[in-house]
XYZ file of C-alpha atoms in Angstrom:
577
model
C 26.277 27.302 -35.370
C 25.286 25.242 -32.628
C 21.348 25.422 -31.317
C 20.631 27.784 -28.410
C 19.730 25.468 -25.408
C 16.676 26.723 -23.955
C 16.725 27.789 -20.370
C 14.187 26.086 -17.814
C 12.703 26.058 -14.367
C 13.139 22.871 -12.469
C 9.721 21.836 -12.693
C 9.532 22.537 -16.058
C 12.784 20.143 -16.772
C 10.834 17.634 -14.804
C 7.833 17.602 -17.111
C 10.197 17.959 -19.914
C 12.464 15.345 -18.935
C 9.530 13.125 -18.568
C 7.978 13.761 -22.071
C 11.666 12.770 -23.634
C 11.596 10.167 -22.004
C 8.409 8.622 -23.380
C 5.511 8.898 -20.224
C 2.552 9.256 -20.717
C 0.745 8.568 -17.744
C 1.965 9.986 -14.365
C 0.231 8.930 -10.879
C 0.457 11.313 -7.776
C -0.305 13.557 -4.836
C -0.302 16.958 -4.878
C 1.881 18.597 -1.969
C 3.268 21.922 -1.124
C 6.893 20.368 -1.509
C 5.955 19.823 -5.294
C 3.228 22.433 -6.100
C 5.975 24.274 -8.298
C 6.056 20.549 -10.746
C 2.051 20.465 -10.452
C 2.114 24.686 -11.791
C 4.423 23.463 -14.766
C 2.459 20.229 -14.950
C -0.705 22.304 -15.487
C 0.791 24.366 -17.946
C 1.183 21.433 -20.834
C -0.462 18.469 -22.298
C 2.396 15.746 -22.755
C 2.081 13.272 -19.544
C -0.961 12.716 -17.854
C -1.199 13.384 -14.687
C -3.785 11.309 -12.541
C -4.867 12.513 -9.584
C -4.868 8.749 -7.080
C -6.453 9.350 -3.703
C -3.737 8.303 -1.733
C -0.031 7.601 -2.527
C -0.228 4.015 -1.867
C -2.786 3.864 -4.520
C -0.427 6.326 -6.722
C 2.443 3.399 -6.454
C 0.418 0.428 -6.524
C -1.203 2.024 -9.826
C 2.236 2.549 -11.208
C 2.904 -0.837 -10.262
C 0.248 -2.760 -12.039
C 0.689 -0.272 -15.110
C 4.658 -1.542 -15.615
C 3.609 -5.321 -14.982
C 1.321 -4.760 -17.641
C 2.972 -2.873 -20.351
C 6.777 -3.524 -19.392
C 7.115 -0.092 -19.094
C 7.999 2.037 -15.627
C 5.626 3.026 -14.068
C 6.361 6.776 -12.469
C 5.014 8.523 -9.700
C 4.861 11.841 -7.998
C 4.266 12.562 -4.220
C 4.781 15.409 -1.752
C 7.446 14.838 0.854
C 7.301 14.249 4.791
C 3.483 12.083 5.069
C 3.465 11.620 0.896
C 6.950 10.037 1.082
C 6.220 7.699 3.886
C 3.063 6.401 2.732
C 4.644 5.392 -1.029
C 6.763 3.718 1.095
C 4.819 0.180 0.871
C 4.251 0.682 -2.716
C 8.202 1.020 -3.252
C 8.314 -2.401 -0.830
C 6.030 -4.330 -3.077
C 7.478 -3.570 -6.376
C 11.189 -3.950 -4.943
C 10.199 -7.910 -3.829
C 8.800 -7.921 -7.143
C 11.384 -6.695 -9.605
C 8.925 -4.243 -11.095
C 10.683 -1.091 -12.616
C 9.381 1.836 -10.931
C 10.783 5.445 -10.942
C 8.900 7.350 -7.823
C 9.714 11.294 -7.478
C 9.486 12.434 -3.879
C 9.108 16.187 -3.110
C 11.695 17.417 -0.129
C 11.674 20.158 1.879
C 14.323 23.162 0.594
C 17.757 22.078 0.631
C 19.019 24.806 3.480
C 16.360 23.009 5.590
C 16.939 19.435 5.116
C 18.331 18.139 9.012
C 16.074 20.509 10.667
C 13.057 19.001 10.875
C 11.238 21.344 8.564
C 7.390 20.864 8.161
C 6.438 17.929 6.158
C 10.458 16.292 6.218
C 11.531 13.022 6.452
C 14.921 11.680 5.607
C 13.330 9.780 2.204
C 17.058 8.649 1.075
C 17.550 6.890 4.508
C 14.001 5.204 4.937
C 13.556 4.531 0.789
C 17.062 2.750 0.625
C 16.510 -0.702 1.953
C 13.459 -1.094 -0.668
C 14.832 0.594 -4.085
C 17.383 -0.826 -6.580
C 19.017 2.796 -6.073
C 17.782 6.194 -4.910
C 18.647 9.819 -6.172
C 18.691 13.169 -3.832
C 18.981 16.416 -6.730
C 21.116 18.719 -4.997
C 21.533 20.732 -8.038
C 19.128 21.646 -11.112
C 21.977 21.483 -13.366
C 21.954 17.597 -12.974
C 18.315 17.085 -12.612
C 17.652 16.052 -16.235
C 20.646 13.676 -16.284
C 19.382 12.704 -12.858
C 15.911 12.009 -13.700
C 17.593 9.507 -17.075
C 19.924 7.441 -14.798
C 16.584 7.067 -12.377
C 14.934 5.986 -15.668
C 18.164 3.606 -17.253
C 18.372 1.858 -13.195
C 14.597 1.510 -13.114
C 14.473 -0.642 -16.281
C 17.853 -2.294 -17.224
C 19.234 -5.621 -16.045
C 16.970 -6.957 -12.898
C 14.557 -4.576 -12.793
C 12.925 -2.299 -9.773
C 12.504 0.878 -7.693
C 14.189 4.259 -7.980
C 13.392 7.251 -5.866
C 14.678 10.857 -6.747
C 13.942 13.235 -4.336
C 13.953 16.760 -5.359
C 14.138 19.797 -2.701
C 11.177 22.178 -3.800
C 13.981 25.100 -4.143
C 15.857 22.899 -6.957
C 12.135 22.895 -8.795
C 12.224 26.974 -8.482
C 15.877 27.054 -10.117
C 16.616 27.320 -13.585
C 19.410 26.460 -16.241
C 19.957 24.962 -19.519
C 17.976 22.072 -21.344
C 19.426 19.470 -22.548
C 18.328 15.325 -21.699
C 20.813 12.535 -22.204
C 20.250 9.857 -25.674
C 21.815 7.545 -23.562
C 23.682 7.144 -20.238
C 27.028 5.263 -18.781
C 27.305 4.545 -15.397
C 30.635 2.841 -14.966
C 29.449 1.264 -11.834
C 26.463 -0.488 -12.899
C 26.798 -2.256 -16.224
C 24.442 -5.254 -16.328
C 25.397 -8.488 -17.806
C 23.366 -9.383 -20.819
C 24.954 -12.169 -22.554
C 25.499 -15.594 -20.759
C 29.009 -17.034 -20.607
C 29.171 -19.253 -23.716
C 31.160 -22.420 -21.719
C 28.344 -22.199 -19.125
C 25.709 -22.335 -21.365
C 27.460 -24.940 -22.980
C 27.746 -26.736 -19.865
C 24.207 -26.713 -19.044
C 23.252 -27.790 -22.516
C 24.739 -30.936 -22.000
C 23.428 -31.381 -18.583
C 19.946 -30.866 -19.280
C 20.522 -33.674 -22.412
C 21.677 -36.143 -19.686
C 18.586 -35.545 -17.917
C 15.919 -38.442 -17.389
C 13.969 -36.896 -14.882
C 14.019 -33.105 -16.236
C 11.708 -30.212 -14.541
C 11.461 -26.622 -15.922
C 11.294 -24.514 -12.952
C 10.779 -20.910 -14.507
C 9.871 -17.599 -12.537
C 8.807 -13.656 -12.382
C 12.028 -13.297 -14.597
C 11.038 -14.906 -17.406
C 8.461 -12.580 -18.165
C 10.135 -9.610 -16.908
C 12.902 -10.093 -19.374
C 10.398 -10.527 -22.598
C 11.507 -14.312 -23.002
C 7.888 -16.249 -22.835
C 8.347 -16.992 -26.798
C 11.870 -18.439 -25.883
C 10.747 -20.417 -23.219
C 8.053 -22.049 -24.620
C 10.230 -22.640 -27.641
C 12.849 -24.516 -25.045
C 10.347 -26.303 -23.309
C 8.643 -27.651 -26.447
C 12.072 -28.689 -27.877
C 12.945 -31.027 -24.873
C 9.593 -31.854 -24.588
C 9.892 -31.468 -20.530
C 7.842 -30.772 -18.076
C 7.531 -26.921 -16.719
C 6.140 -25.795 -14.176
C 5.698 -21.629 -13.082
C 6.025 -19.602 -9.791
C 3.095 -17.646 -8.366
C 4.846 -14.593 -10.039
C 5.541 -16.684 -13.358
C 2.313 -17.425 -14.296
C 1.819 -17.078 -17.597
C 5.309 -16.803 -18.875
C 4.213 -20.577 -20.169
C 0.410 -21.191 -21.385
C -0.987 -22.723 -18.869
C -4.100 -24.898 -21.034
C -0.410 -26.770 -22.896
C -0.099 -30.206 -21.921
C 2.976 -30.035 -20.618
C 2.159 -27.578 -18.042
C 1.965 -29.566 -14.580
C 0.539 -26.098 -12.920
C 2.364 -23.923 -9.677
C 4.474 -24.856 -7.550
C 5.136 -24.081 -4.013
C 3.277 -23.850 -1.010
C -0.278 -24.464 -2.580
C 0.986 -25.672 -6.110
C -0.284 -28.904 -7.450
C 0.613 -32.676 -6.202
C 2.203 -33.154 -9.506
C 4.364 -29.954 -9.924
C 5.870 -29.937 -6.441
C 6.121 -33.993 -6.358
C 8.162 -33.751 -9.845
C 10.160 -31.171 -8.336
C 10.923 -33.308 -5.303
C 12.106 -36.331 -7.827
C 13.473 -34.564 -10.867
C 17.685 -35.459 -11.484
C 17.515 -31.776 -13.397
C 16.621 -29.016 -12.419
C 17.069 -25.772 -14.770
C 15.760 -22.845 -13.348
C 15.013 -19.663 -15.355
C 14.691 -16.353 -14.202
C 13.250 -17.120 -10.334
C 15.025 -16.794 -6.679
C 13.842 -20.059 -5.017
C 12.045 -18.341 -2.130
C 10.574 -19.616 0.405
C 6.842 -20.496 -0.460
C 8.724 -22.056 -3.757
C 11.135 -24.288 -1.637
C 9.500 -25.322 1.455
C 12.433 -26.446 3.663
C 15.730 -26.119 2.357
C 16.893 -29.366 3.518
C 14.625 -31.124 1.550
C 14.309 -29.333 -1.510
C 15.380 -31.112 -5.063
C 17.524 -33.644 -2.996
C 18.289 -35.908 -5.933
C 19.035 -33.046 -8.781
C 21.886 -31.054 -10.253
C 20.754 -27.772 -10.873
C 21.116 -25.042 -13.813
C 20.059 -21.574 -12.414
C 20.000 -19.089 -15.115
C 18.813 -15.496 -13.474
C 20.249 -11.495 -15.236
C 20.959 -10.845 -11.285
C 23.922 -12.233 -9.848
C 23.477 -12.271 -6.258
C 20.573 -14.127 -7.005
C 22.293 -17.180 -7.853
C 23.135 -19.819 -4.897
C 21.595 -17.284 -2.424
C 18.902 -19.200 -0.963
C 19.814 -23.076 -3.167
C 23.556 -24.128 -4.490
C 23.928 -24.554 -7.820
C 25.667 -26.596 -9.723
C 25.613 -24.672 -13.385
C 25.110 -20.998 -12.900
C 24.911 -18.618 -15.644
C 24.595 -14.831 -15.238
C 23.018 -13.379 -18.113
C 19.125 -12.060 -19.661
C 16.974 -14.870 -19.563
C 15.999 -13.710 -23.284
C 19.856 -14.218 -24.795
C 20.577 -17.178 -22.623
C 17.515 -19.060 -23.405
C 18.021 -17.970 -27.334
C 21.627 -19.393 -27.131
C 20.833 -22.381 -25.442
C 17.924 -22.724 -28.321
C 20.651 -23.065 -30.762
C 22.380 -25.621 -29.128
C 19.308 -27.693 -28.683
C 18.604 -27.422 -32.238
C 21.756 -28.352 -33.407
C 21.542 -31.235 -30.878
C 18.142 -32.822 -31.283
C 19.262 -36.018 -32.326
C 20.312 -36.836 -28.442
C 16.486 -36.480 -26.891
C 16.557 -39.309 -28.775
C 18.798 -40.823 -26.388
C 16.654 -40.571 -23.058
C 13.578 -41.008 -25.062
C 12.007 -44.093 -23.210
C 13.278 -42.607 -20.107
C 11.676 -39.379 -20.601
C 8.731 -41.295 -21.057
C 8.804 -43.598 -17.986
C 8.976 -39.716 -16.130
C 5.923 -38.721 -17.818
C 4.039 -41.536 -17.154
C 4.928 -40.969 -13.422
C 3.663 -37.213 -13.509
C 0.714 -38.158 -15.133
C 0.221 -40.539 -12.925
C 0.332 -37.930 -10.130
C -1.633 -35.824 -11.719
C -4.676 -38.234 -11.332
C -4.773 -37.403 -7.249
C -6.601 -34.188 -8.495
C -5.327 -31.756 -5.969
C -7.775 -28.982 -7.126
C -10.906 -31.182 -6.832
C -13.780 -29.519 -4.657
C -17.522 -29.343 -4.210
C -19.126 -28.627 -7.417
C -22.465 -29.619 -6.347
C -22.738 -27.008 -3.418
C -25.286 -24.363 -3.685
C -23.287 -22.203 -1.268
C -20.474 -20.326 -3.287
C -17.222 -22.036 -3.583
C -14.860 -19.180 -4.124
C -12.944 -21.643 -6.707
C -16.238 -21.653 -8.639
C -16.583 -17.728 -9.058
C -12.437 -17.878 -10.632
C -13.525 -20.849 -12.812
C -16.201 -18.934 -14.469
C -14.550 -15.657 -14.736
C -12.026 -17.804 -17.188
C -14.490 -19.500 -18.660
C -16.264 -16.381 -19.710
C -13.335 -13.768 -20.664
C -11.823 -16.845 -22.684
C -8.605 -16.778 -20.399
C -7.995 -13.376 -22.039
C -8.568 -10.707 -19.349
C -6.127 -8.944 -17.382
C -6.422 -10.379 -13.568
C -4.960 -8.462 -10.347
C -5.832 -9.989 -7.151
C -4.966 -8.704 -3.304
C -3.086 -11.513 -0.954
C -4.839 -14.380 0.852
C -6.976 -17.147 0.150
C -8.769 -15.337 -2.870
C -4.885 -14.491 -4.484
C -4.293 -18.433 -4.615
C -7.869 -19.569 -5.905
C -6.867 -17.349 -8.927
C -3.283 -18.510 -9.020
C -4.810 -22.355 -9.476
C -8.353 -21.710 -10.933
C -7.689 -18.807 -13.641
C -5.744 -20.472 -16.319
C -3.115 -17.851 -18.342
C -1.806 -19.002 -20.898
C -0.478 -15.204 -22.332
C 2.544 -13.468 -20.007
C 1.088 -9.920 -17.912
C -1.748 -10.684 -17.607
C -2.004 -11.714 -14.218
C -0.734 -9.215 -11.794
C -0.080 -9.571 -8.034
C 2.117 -8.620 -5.044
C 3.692 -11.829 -4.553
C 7.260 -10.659 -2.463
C 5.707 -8.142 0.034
C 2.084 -9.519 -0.263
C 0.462 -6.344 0.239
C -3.356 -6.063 0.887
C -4.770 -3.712 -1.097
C -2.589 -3.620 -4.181
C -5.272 -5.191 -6.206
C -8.142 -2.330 -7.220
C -5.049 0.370 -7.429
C -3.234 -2.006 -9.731
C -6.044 -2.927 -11.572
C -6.744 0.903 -12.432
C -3.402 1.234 -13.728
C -3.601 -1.523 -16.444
C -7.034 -0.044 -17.198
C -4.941 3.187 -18.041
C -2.977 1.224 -20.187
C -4.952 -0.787 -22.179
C -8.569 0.867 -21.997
C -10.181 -1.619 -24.593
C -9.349 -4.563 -22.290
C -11.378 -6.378 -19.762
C -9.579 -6.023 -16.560
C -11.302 -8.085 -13.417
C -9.781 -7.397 -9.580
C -10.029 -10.707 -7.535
C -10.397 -9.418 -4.230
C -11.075 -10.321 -0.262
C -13.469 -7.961 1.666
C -10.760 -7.488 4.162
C -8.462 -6.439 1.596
C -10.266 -3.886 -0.677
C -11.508 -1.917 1.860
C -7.181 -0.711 2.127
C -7.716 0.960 -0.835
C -10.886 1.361 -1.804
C -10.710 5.169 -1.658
C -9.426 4.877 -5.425
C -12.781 3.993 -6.472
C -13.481 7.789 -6.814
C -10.291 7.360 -9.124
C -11.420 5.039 -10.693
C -14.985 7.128 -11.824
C -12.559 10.436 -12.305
C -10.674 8.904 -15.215
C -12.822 6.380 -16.341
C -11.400 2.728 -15.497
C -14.374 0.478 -15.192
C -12.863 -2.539 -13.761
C -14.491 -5.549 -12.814
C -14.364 -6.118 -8.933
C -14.551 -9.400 -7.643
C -14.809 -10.290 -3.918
C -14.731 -13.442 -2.828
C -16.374 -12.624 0.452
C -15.760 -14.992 3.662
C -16.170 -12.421 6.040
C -12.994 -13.487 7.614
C -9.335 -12.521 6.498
C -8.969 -16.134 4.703
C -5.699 -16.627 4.890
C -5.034 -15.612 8.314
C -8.221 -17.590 9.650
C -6.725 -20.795 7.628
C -3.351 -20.544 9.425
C -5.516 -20.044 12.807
C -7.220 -23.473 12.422
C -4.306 -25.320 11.416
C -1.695 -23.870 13.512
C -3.437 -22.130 17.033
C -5.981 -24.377 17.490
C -8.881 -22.701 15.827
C -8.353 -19.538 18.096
C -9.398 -16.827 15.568
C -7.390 -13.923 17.355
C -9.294 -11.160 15.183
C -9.311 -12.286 11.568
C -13.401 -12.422 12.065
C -14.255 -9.062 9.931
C -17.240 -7.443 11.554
C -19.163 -4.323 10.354
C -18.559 -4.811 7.182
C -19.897 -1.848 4.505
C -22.627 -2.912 2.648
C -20.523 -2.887 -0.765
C -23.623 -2.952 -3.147
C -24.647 0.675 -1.414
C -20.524 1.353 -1.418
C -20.388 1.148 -4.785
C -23.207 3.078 -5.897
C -22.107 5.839 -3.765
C -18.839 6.378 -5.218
C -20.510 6.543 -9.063
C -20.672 2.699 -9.980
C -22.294 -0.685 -10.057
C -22.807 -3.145 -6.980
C -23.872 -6.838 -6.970
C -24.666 -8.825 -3.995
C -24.845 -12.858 -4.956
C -25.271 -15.017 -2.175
C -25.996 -18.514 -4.168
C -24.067 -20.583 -6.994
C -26.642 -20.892 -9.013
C -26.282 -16.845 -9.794
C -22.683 -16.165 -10.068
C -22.765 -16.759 -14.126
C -25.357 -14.151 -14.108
C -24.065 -11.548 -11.943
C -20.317 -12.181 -13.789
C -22.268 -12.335 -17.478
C -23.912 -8.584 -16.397
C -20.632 -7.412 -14.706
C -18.647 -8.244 -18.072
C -21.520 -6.911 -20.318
C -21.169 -3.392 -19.051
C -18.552 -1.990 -20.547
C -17.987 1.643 -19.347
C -19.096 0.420 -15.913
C -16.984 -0.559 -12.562
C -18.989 -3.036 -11.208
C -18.637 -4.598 -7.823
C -19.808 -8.099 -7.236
C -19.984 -9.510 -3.762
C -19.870 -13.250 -3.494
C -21.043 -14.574 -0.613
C -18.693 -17.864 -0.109
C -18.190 -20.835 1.995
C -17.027 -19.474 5.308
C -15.050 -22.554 5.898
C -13.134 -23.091 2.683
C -8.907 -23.666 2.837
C -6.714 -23.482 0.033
C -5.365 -26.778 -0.615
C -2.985 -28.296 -1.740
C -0.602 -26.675 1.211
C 3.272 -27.404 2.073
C 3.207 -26.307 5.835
C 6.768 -24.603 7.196
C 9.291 -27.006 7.785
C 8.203 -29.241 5.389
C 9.552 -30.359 1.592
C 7.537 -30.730 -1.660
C 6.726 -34.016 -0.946
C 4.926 -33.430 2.709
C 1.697 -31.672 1.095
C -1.715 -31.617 2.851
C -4.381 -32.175 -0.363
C -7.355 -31.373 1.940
C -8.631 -31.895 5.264
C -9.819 -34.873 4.860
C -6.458 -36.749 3.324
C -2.828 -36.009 3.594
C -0.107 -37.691 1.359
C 3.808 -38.004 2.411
């Protein structure tokens, strides 16, 4: 006799649906669209719901919780003004390939098209940011719904997925039952790499005698860091990492020649420039990667080995493409190399004549600044923060100036643990984010690398943050200017600051204090080990620390637009071409 399905409210197939499938922590908004899901959310102990302060924070908290723990991160918000404002936290992980499945609330489904209270047409303004999006028009296919959302989220390149759910379909009821698995005959992602291809490239990157390692976001997004270092280490070539790749190689190994890109080092981007192969793994050669397209790589063949097609030759032609998880493809091509290892031997001495070369690049010191200054160098604060968590903490940052000083300065040498908006570059992703991997790993030391301008976006979630008890570090790196766009002023308009001066700032010492936690102001070098040393110490504590930096400090090195890898400005002072 077959089992008597049990019979369930929409809501309480949502909470249900998400226990089966394996959350435990779910970040959101309460709304009257959705107050039927938070009833049957109150009425069990399965998923956790917390309660963000605004649904920005809700998505950028999901967001840094899946870049940390591989997992989706899942969401819940209201519809009409709770829709709209997830909207740049759907953005930010869709640039970003970071699987996210976000429930919207809608309005019921006889008033959807009459501008009901609180509606907005989610589908329409969600779909150019989501790998797919969901409207329930039915509570009979919510469940399987809600596992598609789930399967699309997480499977092949990774990303996005809105459902929205009318708050009628919530009130409905019908049989139990959630999917083991699901089959979606028009999306069937492409796992294993074609076997001639990968034989192709195999012999291609033995022929090389310039070789560079170009590996990105993908890398680590497909589980494959132990695979790529096992590659790299093989051919003994140089690698270098994207801004979103950090980590996916340890960054303290010798044969790391550090970012590339837009401020990557003189080495990385000048090897790039001169390499004869290229193999790129699991990135999308965008635009602060490439510099000008007419100048980028001009003497290489290139391997481009991404799980996405339409990734492949979109931006740079290839000449070996292969279509596949970076995991399998690199774990084939592993095998080959093994099998193979007798012709390295071949290029050996010129392999070595390339080294030399990079080595001698790497002599310019690109990174090299002002030690000796008592006034805070913001590199200085990022350099002691790794010296004194060992390399091992989790690190989110915001975007600017501060976002690159921890992209050079904090060395990781372990994949997710540094997490940032890289695509969108969204100011104020970094406290929300950093919340969420404090959710996820609660014995870990999680640090925020932050800009004044951009906490103060978010910075509502540091009541949050005291609610569920995340004490994260919080780091500002405090020019009283937004950095980045003040850089770009004196280099490009002629020093005319157009309002990236931040007056009236809070005092965030007082800030701090009155939302439950600890403040630090430091306004000399000689006290940031101190005030970092205390910050770290207190465990159960959030702890703000205001650094008081150099005003006038740029990010360097720095490929301006229009120009290639080999254009770089290494400081004010010097420029090399």
């Amino acid at each position: 006799m077959s089992k008597k399905k049990e019979i369930l409210r929409g809501a309480e197939i949502f909470c249900r649906a998400l226990k089966d499938e394996g959350v435990k922590h779910l970040f959101g908004y309460p709304g009257g669209a959705v107050l039927h899901i938070y009833d049957a959310l109150y009425k069990q102990d399965d998923v956790e719901h917390i309660l963000v302060r605004h649904e920005q924070g809700a998505t950028h908290a999901a967001d840094g919780y899946a870049r940390a723990t591989g997992k989706p991160g899942v969401v819940l918000v209201t519809s009409g003004p709770g829709a709209t404002n997830a909207v740049t936290g759907i953005a930010t992980a869709h640039m970003d390939s970071i699987p996210l499945v976000v429930f919207t609330g809608q309005v019921p489904r006889k008033m959807i098209g009459n501008d009901a209270f609180q509606e907005v047409d989610s589908i329409g303004i969600t779909r150019p940011c989501v790998k797919h999006n969901f409207l329930v028009k039915d509570v009979k296919v919510l469940a399987e719904t809600i596992k598609k959302a789930f399967y699309v989220a997480t499977s092949g390149r990774p990303g996005p997925v809105v459902v929205d759910i009318p708050k009628d379909v919530t009130a409905d009821s019908c049989s139990y039952e959630y999917p083991k698995n699901i089959d979606m005959r028009s999306y069937r992602p492409v796992i294993k790499g074609h076997p001639g291809q990968i034989k192709r490239a195999s012999k291609l990157i033995l022929s090389a005698k310039k070789p560079m390692i170009y590996s990105g976001g993908g890398v680590i997004l497909g589980e494959a860091s132990k695979e790529l270092t096992k590659f790299t280490q093989i051919l003994n070539y140089p690698i270098t990492n994207t801004l979103m790749g950090l980590g996916a190689y340890p960054a303290t190994d010798k044969q790391f020649v550090g970012m590339l890109g837009m401020h990557g080092t003189y080495e990385a981007n000048m090897a790039m420039h001169n390499c004869d192969v290229l193999i790129a793994i699991g990135a999308r050669f965008d635009d602060r990667v490439t510099g000008d397209l007419e100048k980028f790589c001009p003497y290489a063949k290139i391997i481009h080995i991404d799980v996405d097609p339409s990734s492949i030759a979109k931006n740079v032609p290839v000449d070996v493409p292969i279509v596949g998880d970076v995991k399998h493809v690199l774990k084939d091509l592993n095998e080959i190399l093994k099998s193979e290892q007798d012709k390295l031997q071949v290029n050996k001495n010129e392999l070595k004549s390339w080294w030399d070369k990079i080595h001698e690049w790497a002599k310019i010191d690109c990174l090299k600044y002002d030690r000796t200054s008592s006034v805070i160098k913001p590199q200085f604060v990022v350099e002691k923060l790794w010296e004194l968590t060992k390399g091992d903490a989790y690190v989110t940052s915001d975007v600017g100036q501060h976002q690159m000083w921890a992209a050079q300065f904090y060395k990781f040498d372990k994949p997710r643990r540094w997490i940032n908006s890289g695509g969108l570059g969204t100011m104020g992703f970094g406290l929300p984010a950093a919340m969420g991997v404090k959710l996820a790993f609660p014995n870990e030391t999680v640090a925020c690398i932050t800009g004044e301008a951009s906490l103060v976006m978010c910075i509502q979630e540091l009541s949050t943050c005291l609610q569920y008890g995340t004490p994260v570090k919080i780091i500002i790196l405090n020019n009283r200017y937004m950095g980045m766009v003040r850089q770009w002023q004196e280099f490009f308009y002629s020093g005319r600051y157009s309002h990236s001066y931040m007056e009236a700032l809070p005092d965030f010492v007082k800030m701090a204090e009155s939302y439950g936690h600890m403040g630090i102001r430091v306004e000399k070098s000689s006290g940031v080990e101190n005030a970092l040393k205390e910050a770290l110490s207190m465990k159960d504590k959030t702890v703000i620390m205001d650094f008081i930096t150099d005003q006038t400090e740029n990010v360097y090195p720095m490929i301006a637009s229009g120009k290639g890898h080999h254009e770089m400005h290494l400081s004010s002072e010097r420029e090399l071409a």
